[in-house]
Backbone as a printed PyTorch tensor [residue, N CA C, xyz], in Angstrom:
tensor([[[-107.2820,  297.9050,   45.1390],
         [-107.7420,  299.1550,   44.5840],
         [-106.7040,  299.7650,   43.6490]],

        [[-105.4420,  299.5810,   43.9610],
         [-104.3960,  300.1540,   43.1220],
         [-104.3570,  299.4800,   41.7540]],

        [[-104.5870,  298.1780,   41.7250],
         [-104.5940,  297.4550,   40.4560],
         [-105.7650,  297.9200,   39.5960]],

        [[-106.9300,  298.0990,   40.2130],
         [-108.0960,  298.5870,   39.4820],
         [-107.8410,  299.9820,   38.9310]],

        [[-107.2660,  300.8690,   39.7430],
         [-106.9710,  302.2350,   39.3050],
         [-105.9800,  302.2320,   38.1460]],

        [[-104.9590,  301.3990,   38.2300],
         [-103.9740,  301.3190,   37.1450],
         [-104.5980,  300.7770,   35.8770]],

        [[-105.4370,  299.7520,   36.0000],
         [-106.1110,  299.1820,   34.8290],
         [-107.0580,  300.2050,   34.2010]],

        [[-107.7770,  300.9430,   35.0450],
         [-108.6910,  301.9690,   34.5390],
         [-107.9240,  303.0700,   33.8140]],

        [[-106.8100,  303.5120,   34.4040],
         [-106.0100,  304.5700,   33.7880],
         [-105.4240,  304.1230,   32.4540]],

        [[-104.9350,  302.9000,   32.3760],
         [-104.3840,  302.3930,   31.1140],
         [-105.4690,  302.2270,   30.0570]],

        [[-106.6530,  301.7970,   30.4670],
         [-107.7630,  301.6610,   29.5260],
         [-108.1920,  303.0240,   28.9990]],

        [[-108.2770,  304.0080,   29.8890],
         [-108.6340,  305.3670,   29.4710],
         [-107.5880,  305.9280,   28.5030]],

        [[-106.3160,  305.7080,   28.7990],
         [-105.2460,  306.1640,   27.9140],
         [-105.3450,  305.4890,   26.5490]],

        [[-105.6850,  304.2030,   26.5340],
         [-105.8520,  303.4720,   25.2830],
         [-106.9510,  304.0980,   24.4260]],

        [[-108.0970,  304.3860,   25.0170],
         [-109.2150,  304.9470,   24.2540],
         [-108.9460,  306.3800,   23.8150]],

        [[-108.3240,  307.1780,   24.6670],
         [-107.9790,  308.5490,   24.2670],
         [-106.9850,  308.5110,   23.1090]],

        [[-106.0210,  307.6100,   23.1750],
         [-105.0510,  307.4770,   22.0840],
         [-105.7300,  307.0310,   20.7980]],

        [[-106.6590,  306.1080,   20.9130],
         [-107.3620,  305.6020,   19.7340],
         [-108.1650,  306.7010,   19.0530]],

        [[-108.8360,  307.5210,   19.8530],
         [-109.6610,  308.5830,   19.2810],
         [-108.8540,  309.8050,   18.8650]],

        [[-107.5940,  309.8790,   19.2520],
         [-106.7590,  311.0260,   18.9060],
         [-106.0200,  310.8460,   17.5810]],

        [[-106.1710,  309.7360,   16.9310],
         [-105.4630,  309.4810,   15.6730],
         [-105.8140,  310.5390,   14.6340]],

        [[-107.0770,  310.8740,   14.4940],
         [-107.4930,  311.8860,   13.5190],
         [-106.9010,  313.2440,   13.8210]],

        [[-106.8830,  313.6140,   15.0830],
         [-106.3180,  314.9130,   15.4830],
         [-104.8340,  314.9750,   15.1550]],

        [[-104.1060,  313.9270,   15.4850],
         [-102.6680,  313.9030,   15.2210],
         [-102.4040,  313.9060,   13.7150]],

        [[-103.1720,  313.1690,   12.9610],
         [-103.0030,  313.1040,   11.5140],
         [-103.2190,  314.4640,   10.8630]],

        [[-104.3050,  315.1330,   11.2160],
         [-104.6020,  316.4490,   10.6340],
         [-103.5730,  317.4820,   11.0880]],

        [[-103.1730,  317.4390,   12.3510],
         [-102.1620,  318.3770,   12.8420],
         [-100.8260,  318.1700,   12.1230]],

        [[-100.4620,  316.9200,   11.8620],
         [ -99.2130,  316.6160,   11.1670],
         [ -99.2330,  317.1400,    9.7340]],

        [[-100.4010,  317.0910,    9.1060],
         [-100.5260,  317.5600,    7.7310],
         [-100.7530,  319.0710,    7.6410]],

        [[-100.8100,  319.7460,    8.7900],
         [-100.9180,  321.2000,    8.7960],
         [-102.3300,  321.7350,    8.6970]],

        [[-103.3210,  320.9170,    8.9670],
         [-104.7060,  321.3640,    8.8830],
         [-105.1880,  321.9960,   10.1710]],

        [[-106.4050,  322.5150,   10.1320],
         [-107.0200,  323.0790,   11.3320],
         [-107.4150,  321.9430,   12.2620]],

        [[-107.0450,  322.0660,   13.5160],
         [-107.2790,  320.9960,   14.4840],
         [-108.4460,  321.3570,   15.3950]],

        [[-109.4070,  320.4520,   15.4860],
         [-110.5400,  320.5750,   16.4060],
         [-110.6210,  319.2630,   17.1860]],

        [[-109.8950,  319.1450,   18.3040],
         [-109.7820,  317.8600,   19.0020],
         [-111.1170,  317.2360,   19.4050]],

        [[-112.0330,  318.0190,   19.9480],
         [-113.3120,  317.4380,   20.3870],
         [-114.0910,  316.9010,   19.1970]],

        [[-114.1160,  317.6390,   18.1010],
         [-114.8000,  317.1660,   16.8960],
         [-114.1440,  315.8960,   16.3690]],

        [[-112.8150,  315.8720,   16.3340],
         [-112.1230,  314.6920,   15.8180],
         [-112.2800,  313.4960,   16.7420]],

        [[-112.3670,  313.7290,   18.0670],
         [-112.6260,  312.6180,   18.9820],
         [-114.0070,  312.0520,   18.7310]],

        [[-114.9960,  312.9130,   18.4860],
         [-116.3420,  312.4320,   18.1800],
         [-116.3480,  311.6680,   16.8540]],

        [[-115.6730,  312.1970,   15.8590],
         [-115.6090,  311.5070,   14.5670],
         [-114.8580,  310.1780,   14.6900]],

        [[-113.8260,  310.1450,   15.5180],
         [-113.1150,  308.8860,   15.7660],
         [-114.0210,  307.8670,   16.4200]],

        [[-114.8350,  308.3330,   17.3750],
         [-115.8090,  307.4410,   18.0150],
         [-116.7870,  306.9050,   16.9810]],

        [[-117.2650,  307.7680,   16.0940],
         [-118.2090,  307.3330,   15.0630],
         [-117.5710,  306.3030,   14.1380]],

        [[-116.3210,  306.5200,   13.7680],
         [-115.6230,  305.5690,   12.8960],
         [-115.4380,  304.2250,   13.5890]],

        [[-115.0750,  304.2370,   14.8690],
         [-114.9060,  302.9810,   15.6100],
         [-116.2450,  302.2730,   15.7600]],

        [[-117.3100,  303.0300,   16.0160],
         [-118.6410,  302.4340,   16.1560],
         [-119.0850,  301.7790,   14.8560]],

        [[-118.8590,  302.4530,   13.7330],
         [-119.2450,  301.8790,   12.4380],
         [-118.3950,  300.6560,   12.1160]],

        [[-117.0820,  300.7480,   12.3630],
         [-116.2280,  299.6040,   12.0360],
         [-116.5160,  298.4080,   12.9370]],

        [[-117.0480,  298.6580,   14.1270],
         [-117.4300,  297.5470,   15.0050],
         [-118.6530,  296.8130,   14.4750]],

        [[-119.4670,  297.5020,   13.7110],
         [-120.6810,  296.8990,   13.1740],
         [-120.4440,  296.1690,   11.8550]],

        [[-119.2800,  296.3600,   11.2390],
         [-118.9710,  295.6940,    9.9770],
         [-118.7110,  294.2200,   10.2660]],

        [[-119.4310,  293.3150,    9.5990],
         [-119.3530,  291.8940,    9.9620],
         [-118.1520,  291.1180,    9.4240]],

        [[-117.1990,  291.7750,    8.7930],
         [-116.0440,  291.0360,    8.2840],
         [-115.0210,  290.8350,    9.3920]],

        [[-114.1610,  289.8440,    9.2580],
         [-113.1440,  289.6290,   10.2830],
         [-112.2240,  290.8430,   10.4200]],

        [[-112.2030,  291.4150,   11.6070],
         [-111.3480,  292.5560,   11.8510],
         [-111.8230,  293.8270,   11.1750]],

        [[-113.0110,  293.8390,   10.6490],
         [-113.5800,  294.9950,    9.9530],
         [-112.6750,  295.4440,    8.8050]],

        [[-112.0960,  294.4750,    8.1010],
         [-111.1740,  294.7810,    7.0140],
         [-111.8630,  295.6500,    5.9660]],

        [[-111.3190,  296.8160,    5.7590],
         [-111.8800,  297.7470,    4.7920],
         [-112.9740,  298.6150,    5.3810]],

        [[-113.7330,  298.0920,    6.3020],
         [-114.8170,  298.8510,    6.9150],
         [-114.3050,  299.9800,    7.7900]],

        [[-113.2310,  299.7330,    8.5250],
         [-112.6590,  300.7670,    9.3910],
         [-112.0970,  301.9140,    8.5580]],

        [[-111.4060,  301.5850,    7.4860],
         [-110.8320,  302.6160,    6.6290],
         [-111.9300,  303.4130,    5.9330]],

        [[-112.9560,  302.7150,    5.4500],
         [-114.0650,  303.3990,    4.7860],
         [-114.8190,  304.2930,    5.7610]],

        [[-115.0330,  303.8170,    6.9760],
         [-115.7290,  304.6260,    7.9790],
         [-114.9040,  305.8570,    8.3400]],

        [[-113.5950,  305.6850,    8.5100],
         [-112.7290,  306.8180,    8.8270],
         [-112.7830,  307.8530,    7.7130]],

        [[-112.6690,  307.4020,    6.4710],
         [-112.7070,  308.3240,    5.3310],
         [-114.0690,  308.9900,    5.2000]],

        [[-115.1200,  308.2380,    5.4430],
         [-116.4800,  308.7790,    5.3050],
         [-116.7750,  309.8750,    6.3320]],

        [[-116.4240,  309.6470,    7.5880],
         [-116.7590,  310.6250,    8.6190],
         [-115.7960,  311.8110,    8.6370]],

        [[-114.5670,  311.6360,    8.1780],
         [-113.6050,  312.7340,    8.2040],
         [-113.5610,  313.5390,    6.9040]],

        [[-114.1180,  313.0250,    5.8160],
         [-114.0420,  313.7070,    4.5180],
         [-114.6360,  315.1200,    4.5450]],

        [[-115.7910,  315.3420,    5.1500],
         [-116.3390,  316.7100,    5.1390],
         [-115.5220,  317.7020,    5.9610]],

        [[-114.7410,  317.2280,    6.9130],
         [-114.0170,  318.1200,    7.8300],
         [-112.6140,  318.4100,    7.3460]],

        [[-111.9920,  317.4290,    6.7350],
         [-110.5670,  317.5800,    6.3750],
         [-110.4150,  318.1880,    5.0220]]])
């Protein structure tokens, strides 16, 4: 049970960190920070980049990030 709990906690930390990139980026640049909105937008960017059929979603991840964050930033 301890191994499962540790694996679950590390996985949760990984996903929270992944979705927090937008929040940290905007906060670093001095913009208005809305963590829940940026986590949702991060999820949308990851979902879109997962659907891009190129190896590693080259270019698709960056385009999705720019597309979903452009109206907010």
